[in-house]
XYZ file of C-alpha atoms in Angstrom:
781
model
C -73.405 -18.897 -84.633
C -73.224 -15.213 -84.214
C -76.938 -14.590 -85.167
C -77.995 -17.300 -82.778
C -75.837 -15.724 -80.099
C -77.342 -12.367 -80.870
C -80.829 -13.858 -80.799
C -80.186 -15.504 -77.459
C -78.762 -12.256 -76.148
C -81.823 -10.395 -77.381
C -84.105 -13.040 -75.874
C -82.393 -12.755 -72.522
C -82.483 -8.984 -72.724
C -86.203 -9.042 -73.534
C -86.977 -11.512 -70.736
C -85.065 -9.359 -68.306
C -86.819 -6.200 -69.433
C -90.485 -7.453 -69.575
C -90.447 -9.917 -66.760
C -91.647 -13.490 -66.819
C -95.466 -12.694 -66.965
C -95.405 -10.066 -69.654
C -92.858 -12.051 -71.583
C -95.043 -15.253 -71.334
C -98.166 -13.369 -72.538
C -96.211 -11.762 -75.346
C -94.683 -15.122 -76.301
C -98.093 -16.874 -76.127
C -99.579 -14.163 -78.297
C -96.764 -14.490 -80.797
C -97.080 -18.300 -80.867
C -100.842 -18.094 -81.379
C -100.390 -15.597 -84.182
C -97.708 -17.757 -85.807
C -99.792 -20.937 -85.336
C -102.900 -19.156 -86.692
C -101.000 -17.920 -89.677
C -99.502 -21.332 -90.390
C -102.872 -23.128 -89.828
C -104.799 -20.771 -91.973
C -102.106 -20.857 -94.684
C -101.995 -24.653 -94.748
C -105.789 -25.062 -94.609
C -106.311 -22.489 -97.289
C -103.720 -24.101 -99.441
C -105.218 -27.530 -99.025
C -108.918 -26.710 -99.002
C -109.072 -23.324 -100.437
C -110.967 -22.007 -97.471
C -110.505 -21.209 -93.758
C -112.988 -22.174 -91.080
C -113.586 -21.042 -87.489
C -112.469 -24.420 -86.237
C -109.040 -23.797 -87.665
C -108.909 -20.543 -85.858
C -109.882 -22.140 -82.571
C -107.440 -24.988 -83.156
C -104.578 -22.512 -83.698
C -105.493 -20.594 -80.543
C -105.688 -23.783 -78.514
C -102.322 -24.975 -79.906
C -100.687 -21.695 -78.981
C -101.998 -21.908 -75.437
C -100.727 -25.479 -75.029
C -97.274 -24.915 -76.517
C -96.535 -21.547 -74.916
C -95.752 -22.738 -71.313
C -93.386 -25.394 -72.666
C -91.735 -22.939 -74.885
C -91.447 -20.453 -72.049
C -89.978 -23.123 -69.722
C -87.564 -24.356 -72.330
C -86.481 -20.909 -73.209
C -86.105 -20.026 -69.505
C -83.882 -23.053 -68.910
C -81.907 -22.225 -71.970
C -81.682 -18.616 -70.882
C -80.588 -19.629 -67.343
C -77.927 -21.919 -68.725
C -76.841 -19.281 -71.108
C -76.832 -16.691 -68.273
C -74.930 -19.061 -66.055
C -72.480 -19.697 -68.837
C -72.234 -16.002 -69.398
C -71.493 -15.316 -65.718
C -68.866 -18.061 -65.594
C -67.456 -16.676 -68.748
C -67.371 -13.203 -67.142
C -65.614 -14.567 -64.073
C -63.178 -16.394 -66.248
C -62.585 -13.248 -68.193
C -61.960 -11.281 -65.000
C -59.642 -13.993 -63.732
C -57.887 -14.017 -67.034
C -57.554 -10.269 -66.799
C -56.100 -10.609 -63.296
C -53.809 -13.323 -64.512
C -52.876 -11.156 -67.414
C -52.152 -8.255 -65.015
C -50.125 -10.524 -62.756
C -48.325 -11.953 -65.724
C -47.611 -8.425 -66.773
C -46.319 -7.623 -63.239
C -44.246 -10.775 -63.173
C -42.953 -9.944 -66.587
C -41.955 -6.495 -65.415
C -40.370 -7.987 -62.292
C -38.622 -10.571 -64.376
C -37.332 -7.848 -66.590
C -36.130 -5.972 -63.484
C -34.542 -9.139 -62.103
C -32.918 -9.776 -65.419
C -31.625 -6.227 -65.378
C -30.419 -6.647 -61.782
C -28.915 -9.987 -62.652
C -27.096 -8.381 -65.503
C -25.839 -5.720 -63.071
C -24.831 -8.391 -60.590
C -23.056 -10.270 -63.328
C -21.204 -7.094 -64.124
C -20.439 -6.529 -60.452
C -19.395 -10.142 -60.032
C -17.113 -9.803 -62.931
C -15.671 -6.702 -61.308
C -15.572 -8.491 -57.909
C -13.893 -11.437 -59.508
C -11.312 -9.109 -60.906
C -10.977 -7.453 -57.478
C -10.792 -10.854 -55.806
C -8.030 -11.821 -58.075
C -6.237 -8.624 -57.099
C -7.042 -9.264 -53.414
C -5.689 -12.782 -53.672
C -2.536 -11.413 -55.145
C -2.412 -8.794 -52.345
C -3.182 -11.483 -49.752
C -0.420 -13.630 -51.074
C 1.864 -10.645 -50.705
C 0.542 -9.994 -47.163
C 0.932 -13.639 -46.199
C 4.466 -13.470 -47.415
C 5.037 -10.327 -45.347
C 3.350 -11.911 -42.331
C 5.475 -14.986 -42.635
C 8.488 -12.736 -42.690
C 7.168 -10.760 -39.705
C 6.339 -13.998 -37.879
C 9.837 -15.194 -38.468
C 11.231 -11.918 -37.151
C 8.833 -12.106 -34.157
C 9.962 -15.624 -33.405
C 13.546 -14.470 -33.566
C 12.758 -11.562 -31.217
C 10.790 -13.882 -28.910
C 13.670 -16.303 -28.870
C 16.022 -13.410 -28.112
C 13.712 -12.143 -25.338
C 13.321 -15.634 -23.917
C 17.078 -16.077 -24.039
C 17.481 -12.739 -22.262
C 14.925 -13.658 -19.562
C 16.412 -17.112 -19.095
C 19.901 -15.657 -18.796
C 18.728 -13.394 -15.961
C 19.626 -14.649 -12.489
C 16.381 -13.078 -11.190
C 13.159 -15.059 -10.949
C 10.527 -14.167 -13.549
C 7.110 -15.812 -13.517
C 3.438 -15.094 -14.024
C 0.271 -16.609 -12.603
C -3.365 -16.274 -13.646
C -6.313 -15.108 -11.571
C -6.760 -18.644 -10.174
C -3.214 -18.591 -8.802
C -1.902 -21.101 -11.347
C 1.479 -20.734 -13.007
C 1.254 -19.612 -16.636
C 4.970 -19.362 -17.363
C 8.402 -18.753 -15.882
C 12.068 -18.331 -16.733
C 14.992 -20.679 -16.276
C 15.887 -19.267 -12.850
C 12.520 -20.286 -11.401
C 12.759 -23.696 -13.086
C 16.046 -24.217 -11.249
C 14.526 -22.997 -7.981
C 11.520 -25.352 -8.039
C 13.202 -28.203 -9.920
C 10.547 -28.364 -12.646
C 10.382 -27.322 -16.272
C 8.029 -24.606 -17.430
C 5.759 -27.137 -19.177
C 5.360 -29.161 -15.993
C 4.902 -25.999 -13.932
C 2.042 -24.539 -16.000
C -1.316 -25.100 -14.310
C 0.130 -25.787 -10.840
C -0.530 -23.648 -7.771
C 2.101 -22.580 -5.197
C 0.880 -25.355 -2.876
C 1.814 -27.872 -5.603
C 5.325 -26.436 -5.859
C 6.485 -25.052 -2.480
C 6.331 -26.303 1.126
C 3.141 -25.306 2.894
C 4.666 -22.576 5.086
C 6.272 -20.906 2.063
C 3.162 -21.390 -0.086
C 1.000 -19.733 2.606
C 3.056 -16.561 2.389
C 3.097 -16.613 -1.420
C -0.673 -17.094 -1.695
C -1.271 -14.428 0.960
C 0.762 -11.863 -0.986
C -0.945 -12.917 -4.235
C -4.286 -12.126 -2.632
C -2.975 -8.765 -1.462
C -1.988 -7.912 -5.042
C -5.384 -8.999 -6.380
C -7.451 -7.432 -3.561
C -5.648 -4.080 -3.591
C -4.944 -4.163 -7.327
C -1.490 -2.738 -6.755
C 2.105 -3.892 -6.737
C 3.717 -5.454 -3.687
C 7.338 -5.938 -2.627
C 8.403 -8.174 0.243
C 11.214 -10.524 1.291
C 11.044 -14.275 1.839
C 13.240 -17.314 2.278
C 12.919 -19.888 -0.537
C 14.445 -23.343 -0.774
C 16.157 -25.052 -3.722
C 15.597 -28.776 -4.455
C 18.980 -29.623 -2.918
C 17.945 -28.026 0.356
C 19.930 -24.817 -0.151
C 18.020 -21.787 1.077
C 18.179 -18.292 -0.354
C 16.674 -14.998 0.750
C 14.740 -13.312 -2.072
C 13.329 -9.858 -2.544
C 10.047 -10.575 -4.339
C 8.032 -8.059 -6.321
C 4.542 -8.749 -7.688
C 2.530 -6.543 -10.035
C -0.898 -7.110 -11.650
C -0.939 -7.212 -15.453
C -3.794 -6.616 -17.876
C -4.943 -7.526 -21.385
C -5.589 -5.144 -24.278
C -9.213 -4.643 -23.266
C -8.187 -3.670 -19.737
C -9.245 -6.849 -17.955
C -6.797 -8.247 -15.410
C -5.146 -11.488 -16.479
C -3.117 -12.265 -13.375
C 0.113 -11.147 -11.759
C 3.713 -10.886 -12.902
C 6.393 -11.725 -10.352
C 10.092 -10.966 -10.024
C 12.529 -12.285 -7.445
C 16.091 -11.272 -6.688
C 18.439 -13.340 -4.545
C 19.720 -10.949 -1.872
C 21.299 -13.576 0.356
C 24.819 -12.292 -0.260
C 23.685 -8.727 0.216
C 22.013 -9.631 3.501
C 25.137 -11.486 4.605
C 27.275 -8.517 3.636
C 24.919 -6.185 5.487
C 25.048 -8.447 8.518
C 28.847 -8.363 8.394
C 28.789 -4.581 8.184
C 26.385 -4.366 11.112
C 28.538 -6.785 13.077
C 31.601 -4.679 12.312
C 29.718 -1.586 13.461
C 28.646 -3.342 16.632
C 32.212 -4.471 17.235
C 33.426 -0.924 16.666
C 30.756 0.424 18.987
C 31.643 -2.189 21.578
C 35.291 -1.228 21.304
C 34.511 2.457 21.668
C 32.168 1.750 24.569
C 34.831 -0.400 26.242
C 37.445 2.287 25.739
C 35.066 4.908 27.091
C 34.320 2.666 30.057
C 38.017 2.250 30.767
C 38.459 6.027 30.622
C 35.516 6.494 32.944
C 37.027 4.182 35.571
C 39.677 6.651 36.784
C 37.220 9.492 36.206
C 34.735 7.855 38.573
C 37.481 7.890 41.176
C 37.834 11.647 40.704
C 34.063 12.111 40.986
C 33.828 9.872 44.051
C 36.713 11.524 45.868
C 35.309 14.962 45.005
C 31.956 14.034 46.498
C 33.709 12.655 49.582
C 35.683 15.885 49.939
C 32.451 17.902 49.747
C 31.218 15.981 52.791
C 34.259 17.122 54.819
C 34.725 20.542 56.465
C 36.014 22.945 53.790
C 36.281 26.684 53.570
C 34.487 28.527 50.783
C 37.462 28.639 48.428
C 38.219 24.933 48.874
C 34.563 23.976 48.414
C 34.449 26.058 45.255
C 37.575 24.338 43.914
C 36.227 20.883 44.711
C 32.952 21.778 43.011
C 34.998 22.818 39.999
C 36.790 19.462 40.006
C 33.440 17.643 40.264
C 31.807 19.666 37.476
C 34.896 19.289 35.283
C 34.832 15.533 35.801
C 31.146 15.511 34.841
C 31.965 17.479 31.707
C 34.783 15.078 30.896
C 32.225 12.261 31.136
C 30.139 14.084 28.560
C 33.195 14.261 26.318
C 33.446 10.484 26.581
C 29.832 10.400 25.433
C 30.938 12.477 22.423
C 33.308 9.684 21.467
C 30.371 7.315 21.215
C 28.311 9.979 19.462
C 30.936 10.189 16.722
C 30.327 6.536 15.945
C 26.574 7.087 15.966
C 26.998 10.148 13.791
C 28.575 7.939 11.123
C 25.402 5.843 11.191
C 23.108 8.858 11.633
C 21.873 7.596 14.968
C 21.453 9.596 18.157
C 19.903 8.257 21.332
C 17.836 11.066 22.871
C 16.211 10.243 26.203
C 13.317 12.537 27.100
C 13.047 12.284 30.872
C 12.019 14.556 33.748
C 14.988 16.801 34.627
C 15.897 19.610 37.013
C 16.301 22.481 34.565
C 17.284 25.082 37.152
C 20.091 22.842 38.404
C 21.341 22.418 34.836
C 21.399 26.182 34.259
C 23.247 26.653 37.543
C 25.863 24.070 36.511
C 26.464 25.788 33.151
C 26.602 29.189 34.850
C 29.173 28.019 37.398
C 31.441 26.286 34.873
C 31.367 29.227 32.461
C 32.112 31.764 35.174
C 35.059 29.712 36.433
C 36.560 29.457 32.929
C 36.191 33.198 32.386
C 37.921 34.013 35.680
C 41.129 32.363 34.467
C 41.102 34.649 31.396
C 40.066 37.778 33.292
C 36.776 38.109 31.371
C 33.383 39.212 32.637
C 30.352 36.946 32.842
C 26.769 38.174 32.486
C 23.747 36.008 33.267
C 20.239 37.192 32.388
C 16.921 35.502 33.001
C 13.816 36.510 31.009
C 10.572 35.132 32.331
C 10.141 32.555 35.112
C 12.472 29.600 34.492
C 10.660 26.265 35.028
C 12.061 24.096 37.780
C 11.433 20.756 36.091
C 10.950 19.920 32.416
C 10.840 16.809 30.245
C 14.086 16.644 28.263
C 17.453 14.944 27.926
C 19.666 16.473 30.644
C 22.858 14.799 29.434
C 22.438 15.927 25.838
C 21.242 19.416 26.704
C 24.130 19.909 29.139
C 26.506 18.601 26.471
C 25.216 21.112 23.891
C 25.270 24.111 26.253
C 28.702 23.220 27.582
C 30.040 23.003 24.020
C 28.591 26.431 23.106
C 29.833 28.143 26.281
C 33.230 26.487 25.942
C 33.507 27.830 22.374
C 32.463 31.293 23.556
C 35.167 31.306 26.241
C 37.783 29.869 23.880
C 37.225 32.469 21.137
C 36.890 35.509 23.455
C 40.130 37.313 24.392
C 38.600 40.438 25.885
C 35.191 41.659 26.910
C 32.540 39.291 28.239
C 30.377 36.209 27.694
C 26.638 36.517 28.277
C 24.284 33.646 29.054
C 20.596 34.453 28.568
C 17.782 32.051 29.399
C 14.355 33.077 28.137
C 11.232 31.106 29.006
C 7.867 31.813 27.401
C 4.752 29.735 28.015
C 3.242 28.107 24.925
C 0.283 26.631 26.802
C -0.400 25.204 30.254
C 1.827 22.188 29.642
C 4.602 23.511 27.362
C 7.182 26.257 27.445
C 9.421 27.780 24.763
C 13.066 27.925 25.892
C 15.571 30.186 24.136
C 19.088 29.816 25.596
C 21.563 32.300 24.087
C 25.345 32.389 24.527
C 26.832 35.675 23.297
C 30.551 36.475 23.200
C 32.701 39.441 22.185
C 35.159 37.392 20.154
C 36.312 37.863 16.526
C 32.909 36.934 15.074
C 32.138 34.820 12.018
C 32.098 36.015 8.391
C 28.554 36.162 7.033
C 29.295 33.736 4.203
C 30.417 31.108 6.748
C 27.515 31.320 9.200
C 25.846 28.135 7.982
C 29.058 26.326 7.076
C 30.221 26.295 10.684
C 27.598 23.625 11.412
C 29.157 21.315 8.824
C 31.184 18.356 10.029
C 34.889 19.126 10.631
C 34.483 22.739 9.447
C 36.508 25.516 11.076
C 36.423 29.236 10.380
C 39.219 30.177 8.001
C 42.010 32.251 9.492
C 40.880 31.705 13.069
C 43.910 31.277 15.326
C 41.715 30.137 18.183
C 40.095 27.342 16.230
C 41.583 24.243 17.802
C 40.085 20.774 17.876
C 38.347 18.630 15.290
C 35.459 20.925 14.395
C 32.751 18.428 15.206
C 31.180 20.105 18.251
C 28.721 22.421 16.485
C 27.677 19.729 14.001
C 26.973 17.201 16.750
C 25.274 19.881 18.871
C 22.893 20.918 16.108
C 21.950 17.329 15.330
C 21.362 16.611 19.005
C 19.120 19.661 19.403
C 17.195 18.772 16.257
C 16.776 15.238 17.568
C 15.138 16.825 20.637
C 12.771 18.766 18.354
C 14.544 22.135 18.398
C 17.331 23.917 16.538
C 20.442 26.077 16.932
C 20.745 29.438 15.178
C 23.633 31.901 15.016
C 24.051 35.617 14.423
C 27.403 37.376 14.191
C 29.072 40.683 13.394
C 32.607 40.162 12.232
C 35.007 41.757 14.711
C 32.307 42.241 17.370
C 31.280 38.743 18.427
C 28.742 35.977 17.894
C 25.529 34.774 19.474
C 24.367 31.121 19.411
C 20.756 30.439 20.416
C 19.285 27.040 21.328
C 15.500 27.032 20.818
C 13.358 24.230 22.266
C 9.721 23.633 23.079
C 9.623 21.390 26.158
C 6.936 19.934 28.380
C 6.675 20.917 32.013
C 6.994 18.219 34.627
C 5.741 17.928 38.182
C 6.125 15.343 40.932
C 2.968 14.448 42.847
C 3.147 15.017 46.563
C 2.928 12.179 49.017
C -0.692 11.345 49.687
C -1.969 11.147 53.210
C -2.709 7.531 54.134
C -6.384 7.258 55.065
C -8.192 4.054 55.961
C -10.780 3.335 53.295
C -13.589 0.841 53.815
C -12.989 -2.429 51.944
C -13.904 -2.036 48.279
C -14.964 -4.562 45.668
C -12.622 -3.697 42.766
C -12.631 -5.014 39.202
C -9.033 -4.895 37.897
C -8.828 -5.015 34.073
C -5.145 -5.555 33.098
C -3.528 -7.777 30.447
C 0.087 -8.010 31.711
C 0.327 -10.819 34.262
C 3.167 -9.177 36.138
C 1.179 -5.957 36.533
C -1.800 -7.996 37.754
C 0.315 -9.688 40.424
C 1.726 -6.402 41.714
C -1.553 -4.453 41.615
C -3.612 -7.269 43.145
C -1.154 -7.737 45.989
C -1.010 -3.998 46.695
C -4.788 -3.551 46.674
C -5.367 -6.593 48.863
C -2.682 -5.319 51.242
C -4.768 -2.137 51.576
C -7.765 -4.294 52.559
C -9.696 -4.393 49.262
C -11.173 -7.331 47.328
C -10.009 -7.711 43.724
C -11.529 -9.514 40.719
C -9.198 -9.735 37.685
C -10.097 -9.617 33.985
C -7.185 -9.810 31.522
C -9.095 -9.009 28.304
C -11.904 -6.714 27.307
C -14.151 -9.712 26.668
C -13.556 -11.053 30.179
C -14.226 -7.607 31.650
C -17.560 -7.288 29.860
C -18.568 -10.789 30.954
C -17.583 -10.313 34.624
C -19.034 -6.836 35.101
C -22.255 -6.144 36.962
C -22.811 -2.586 38.307
C -23.988 -3.771 41.730
C -21.047 -6.132 42.217
C -18.208 -3.573 42.221
C -17.444 -0.316 44.021
C -14.627 0.660 41.627
C -13.171 -0.403 38.259
C -9.456 -0.017 37.448
C -9.464 -0.131 33.653
C -6.303 -0.585 31.563
C -6.449 1.539 28.412
C -4.441 -0.750 26.125
C -5.761 -4.326 26.052
C -5.083 -7.039 23.442
C -8.633 -7.150 22.053
C -9.990 -3.618 22.666
C -9.208 -0.350 24.427
C -10.408 0.770 27.819
C -12.341 3.534 26.069
C -14.263 0.871 24.094
C -15.182 -0.981 27.293
C -16.318 2.192 29.053
C -18.454 3.152 26.046
C -20.222 -0.233 26.018
C -20.978 0.004 29.744
C -22.353 3.523 29.332
C -24.622 2.334 26.521
C -25.766 -0.707 28.502
C -26.341 0.904 31.934
C -27.486 4.202 33.360
C -24.645 6.524 34.364
C -25.943 6.684 37.945
C -25.733 2.875 38.236
C -22.094 2.603 37.144
C -19.289 2.490 39.733
C -16.384 4.951 39.295
C -14.119 4.064 36.370
C -10.401 4.796 36.862
C -8.012 4.523 33.892
C -4.694 2.664 34.106
C -2.015 3.743 31.633
C 1.746 3.411 31.228
C 1.923 6.534 29.087
C 2.583 10.057 30.300
C -0.752 11.797 30.821
C -0.762 15.499 30.021
C -4.501 16.014 30.301
C -7.391 14.130 31.864
C -9.965 15.685 29.547
C -9.877 12.760 27.121
C -10.467 10.298 29.977
C -13.189 12.464 31.523
C -15.047 12.558 28.193
C -14.946 8.748 28.162
C -16.566 8.659 31.622
C -13.418 7.976 33.675
C -13.149 9.926 36.903
C -9.371 9.636 37.382
C -6.144 8.216 35.936
C -3.464 6.119 37.656
C -0.058 5.942 36.029
C 1.528 2.490 35.845
C 3.360 0.993 37.606
C 0.736 1.199 40.331
C 2.137 2.376 43.649
C 0.571 3.013 46.979
C 0.907 6.765 46.757
C -0.967 6.902 43.429
C -3.697 4.571 44.715
C -4.233 6.655 47.872
C -4.312 9.873 45.822
C -6.895 8.361 43.508
C -9.131 6.890 46.201
C -9.060 10.123 48.185
C -10.177 12.074 45.115
C -12.754 9.591 43.823
C -14.440 9.105 47.208
C -13.765 12.720 48.378
C -11.828 11.661 51.466
C -9.178 13.957 52.875
C -8.318 15.705 49.590
C -9.937 18.050 47.127
C -10.484 16.490 43.724
C -8.062 17.734 41.092
C -9.629 18.402 37.700
C -6.439 18.750 35.706
C -2.905 17.705 36.520
C 0.266 16.332 35.019
C 1.234 12.867 36.156
C 4.666 11.323 35.819
C 6.326 8.450 37.685
C 8.185 9.371 40.834
C 11.901 8.801 40.575
C 13.918 7.217 43.359
C 16.847 9.593 42.830
C 17.088 13.284 42.039
C 15.610 14.575 38.809
C 19.031 15.578 37.468
C 20.090 11.916 37.364
C 18.675 8.846 35.660
C 18.167 6.030 38.171
C 18.580 2.409 37.218
C 16.055 1.276 39.837
C 13.035 2.982 41.363
C 14.148 2.224 44.924
C 11.187 3.976 46.542
C 8.800 1.719 44.624
C 10.827 -1.389 45.492
C 10.826 -0.537 49.198
C 7.134 0.272 49.089
C 6.364 -3.083 47.480
C 8.495 -4.895 50.040
C 6.510 -3.200 52.813
C 3.067 -3.663 51.279
C 3.005 -6.936 49.318
C 6.035 -8.589 50.869
C 9.451 -9.672 49.631
C 8.247 -13.129 48.581
C 5.501 -11.815 46.284
C 7.903 -9.275 44.792
C 10.517 -11.985 44.159
C 7.856 -14.147 42.534
C 6.983 -11.220 40.274
C 10.641 -10.726 39.400
C 11.000 -14.425 38.557
C 7.947 -14.167 36.332
C 9.564 -11.179 34.593
C 12.744 -13.230 34.071
C 10.683 -15.980 32.437
C 8.679 -13.775 30.061
C 11.379 -11.262 29.145
C 13.294 -13.532 26.694
C 10.075 -14.165 24.783
C 9.320 -10.438 24.778
C 12.782 -9.739 23.372
C 12.471 -12.389 20.644
C 9.177 -10.927 19.469
C 10.552 -7.384 19.714
C 13.633 -8.247 17.640
C 11.585 -10.123 15.044
C 9.272 -7.111 14.685
C 12.343 -4.919 14.282
C 13.674 -7.185 11.494
C 10.249 -7.057 9.819
C 10.080 -3.253 10.250
C 6.705 -3.676 11.969
C 6.284 -0.343 13.761
C 2.992 -1.260 15.437
C 4.398 -4.604 16.551
C 7.498 -2.942 18.020
C 5.415 -0.387 19.912
C 2.979 -3.014 21.189
C 5.666 -5.343 22.530
C 7.656 -2.463 24.049
C 4.488 -1.330 25.809
C 4.258 -4.728 27.509
C 7.928 -4.581 28.541
C 7.489 -1.055 29.858
C 4.548 -2.051 32.049
C 6.237 -5.221 33.291
C 9.551 -3.489 34.054
C 7.877 -0.583 35.813
C 5.847 -2.956 37.955
C 8.993 -4.291 39.648
C 10.987 -1.043 39.768
C 13.291 -1.411 36.732
C 13.358 2.334 36.007
C 16.034 2.288 33.299
C 14.379 -0.579 31.425
C 11.049 1.224 31.710
C 12.556 4.378 30.180
C 14.121 2.445 27.317
C 10.858 0.603 26.621
C 8.986 3.902 26.707
C 11.237 5.292 23.966
C 10.885 2.103 21.925
C 7.087 2.260 22.149
C 6.979 5.911 21.009
C 7.362 6.145 17.185
C 6.458 9.835 17.359
C 9.869 10.620 18.908
C 12.356 12.447 16.643
C 14.584 10.091 14.603
C 12.774 7.075 16.110
C 13.597 4.689 13.279
C 17.238 5.773 13.403
C 17.529 5.009 17.117
C 15.137 2.153 17.831
C 17.617 -0.570 16.907
C 20.172 0.880 19.337
C 17.534 1.131 22.052
C 16.506 -2.495 21.579
C 20.153 -3.578 21.627
C 20.703 -1.573 24.796
C 17.545 -3.060 26.319
C 18.781 -6.571 25.585
C 22.154 -5.734 27.124
C 20.934 -3.855 30.208
C 18.006 -5.810 31.563
C 20.015 -8.832 32.874
C 22.393 -6.484 34.705
C 19.539 -4.422 36.085
C 17.836 -7.592 37.351
C 21.025 -8.459 39.243
C 21.028 -4.995 40.805
C 17.350 -5.401 41.699
C 17.989 -8.751 43.378
C 20.850 -7.198 45.332
C 18.721 -4.201 46.365
C 15.945 -6.474 47.642
C 18.501 -8.608 49.477
C 20.068 -5.544 51.090
C 16.636 -4.246 52.117
C 15.657 -7.606 53.623
C 18.935 -7.719 55.555
C 18.463 -4.183 56.871
C 14.915 -4.953 58.005
C 15.994 -8.137 59.750
């Protein structure tokens, strides 16, 4: 087989090398030669001779057989070549397969090696798992023990929370209960399981639920704790007053989960506090009654002294009667001290900052001190440094009380020498002045280590033979001065005397002069005022002067009613329920040209120290409420430049019916002016309207006081102040002014007393007002 294969290979190689033509010629030649040799050999063997025919026959045979041989051999060669190529491909494929098998074998060996490693690791892991299972069993055992301890602690904590009389509960972000303690279960009459998932509206009455949900939202919106008080009701109808505290609480990842609430029943505490307050009121009432009873004979002394001063007296007698009158006034201040002692226990002092005649006060103190010194044969020195203001804003009763106490002490402790009263006034600015009032004596003096102690309650200088009394005067005096915004200081040299100095910064006060009445042409006036009583008074007064008035009681109504061409003047209240007068003026200035706007005049019940703020807002003048004819004439004269020069800067304060050294109950000048201008009937109608609205004002004022709503107190007092001033209730107006002024010293300490006094005084003052109007009507008739 191998030779044949070699022969075929050689044949193919030869065919490929020579080509088909050369190979066919060579093959034909070889066949002819072989055929010739065979023919000649056979013929010679058979016949013994060779002929030419045999030669030709051999050549012809070779030519015939050669193409067939070549074709056959070519086919064979092609098949062999094709077989060879397939065999080569198969060999290459087998080689690839062999290489892949080798790769797979290597990979299999690697996998087997890895598998062996994994088996080893699994065996190790199995061993570790066995150890872990044993450890886990130990951990489970420990956890079970810890869980048991946790359950015991939880049960203890739950028992502790449930035993608390305070409410404890928590709600989620949706406002649904998530848990509570036993106290809340008893309050709402539901178990914790039934309570979970419910909202406050499902548990409480709607009015209570509104407040609870509102405070929940405040906690969530502000993300801070909240404490407030609220009445809650038990299932049996029993109500309790709770102090509720709510705080947001968070999860471990810092996200807020809801709020945690606490509630403490303070009903008994509130009742106890109410009893204490009632006892204090009863005590105050008793002291006030006693003081009133003491004042009754004192008033007789004062009245008779004043009557004696109206009779012909010589200088010595008049001086003695003046002494009696001033002494009686001082004794009245001592009665005020009795009441102050009660207020001192409750840390409350009523300080009334009103216009006062300061020069008259200094003269009173000077006269009393000099008279006391004459009886002891001592000298009196009075010194004035700087121009003393005639009128200031202060509390004349309290200031006189303090100065009298200091001068009285100076006289009491001085046995020889003199007492010096020095009043120093130094301007701070155009509207304020610094007052330093010093009382110096030549008494025994005060040891240095006791200089501050003498202002302590009931303290007296050790070893002082002259120290008689209770020792409360200096303590009360200092607290009164501090309540007025000042202080008392002392310097002393032992054996040489002492010097007490009262230092105060006070506002100057001035009374506007009477305006000349000038006939103005009728004006179209827009009156913007929210208090109905003020509207009635102002409208009647303006119409009495011949003007036409359109009223707007809110800022919205004012903006809707206003057209520049319709009005000659706008009287604009500064404090309205929906916006301020400044806001309204600003909108008009943005909407219209300044030249097209009528004059804007501000109305305010507050004391105006400067008009600059109003001028910047586009207002040409300011009228102080209550509106009176004098103020209106002043304003119109200035605005329309009739009869008066315009005043750029001034201080405005309400004119008092009595002297500045006293505090009138009624503004009689205003009452008489209203009777003359708007008529008694309109004034009585206004008073009746005040009587109708005042109880509602007081209810709201007292409720705001209970809720500690400072803005609400001030707002309601502002309404009372305007309404009272509009009908001449001067004392009520002063009280309301203090109530509406939280910036006053010790305001929170005094506001409750002021409101109580307001509630007590206004019915009596209304009776006096009715009587005054009746007397005026009778005198006119």
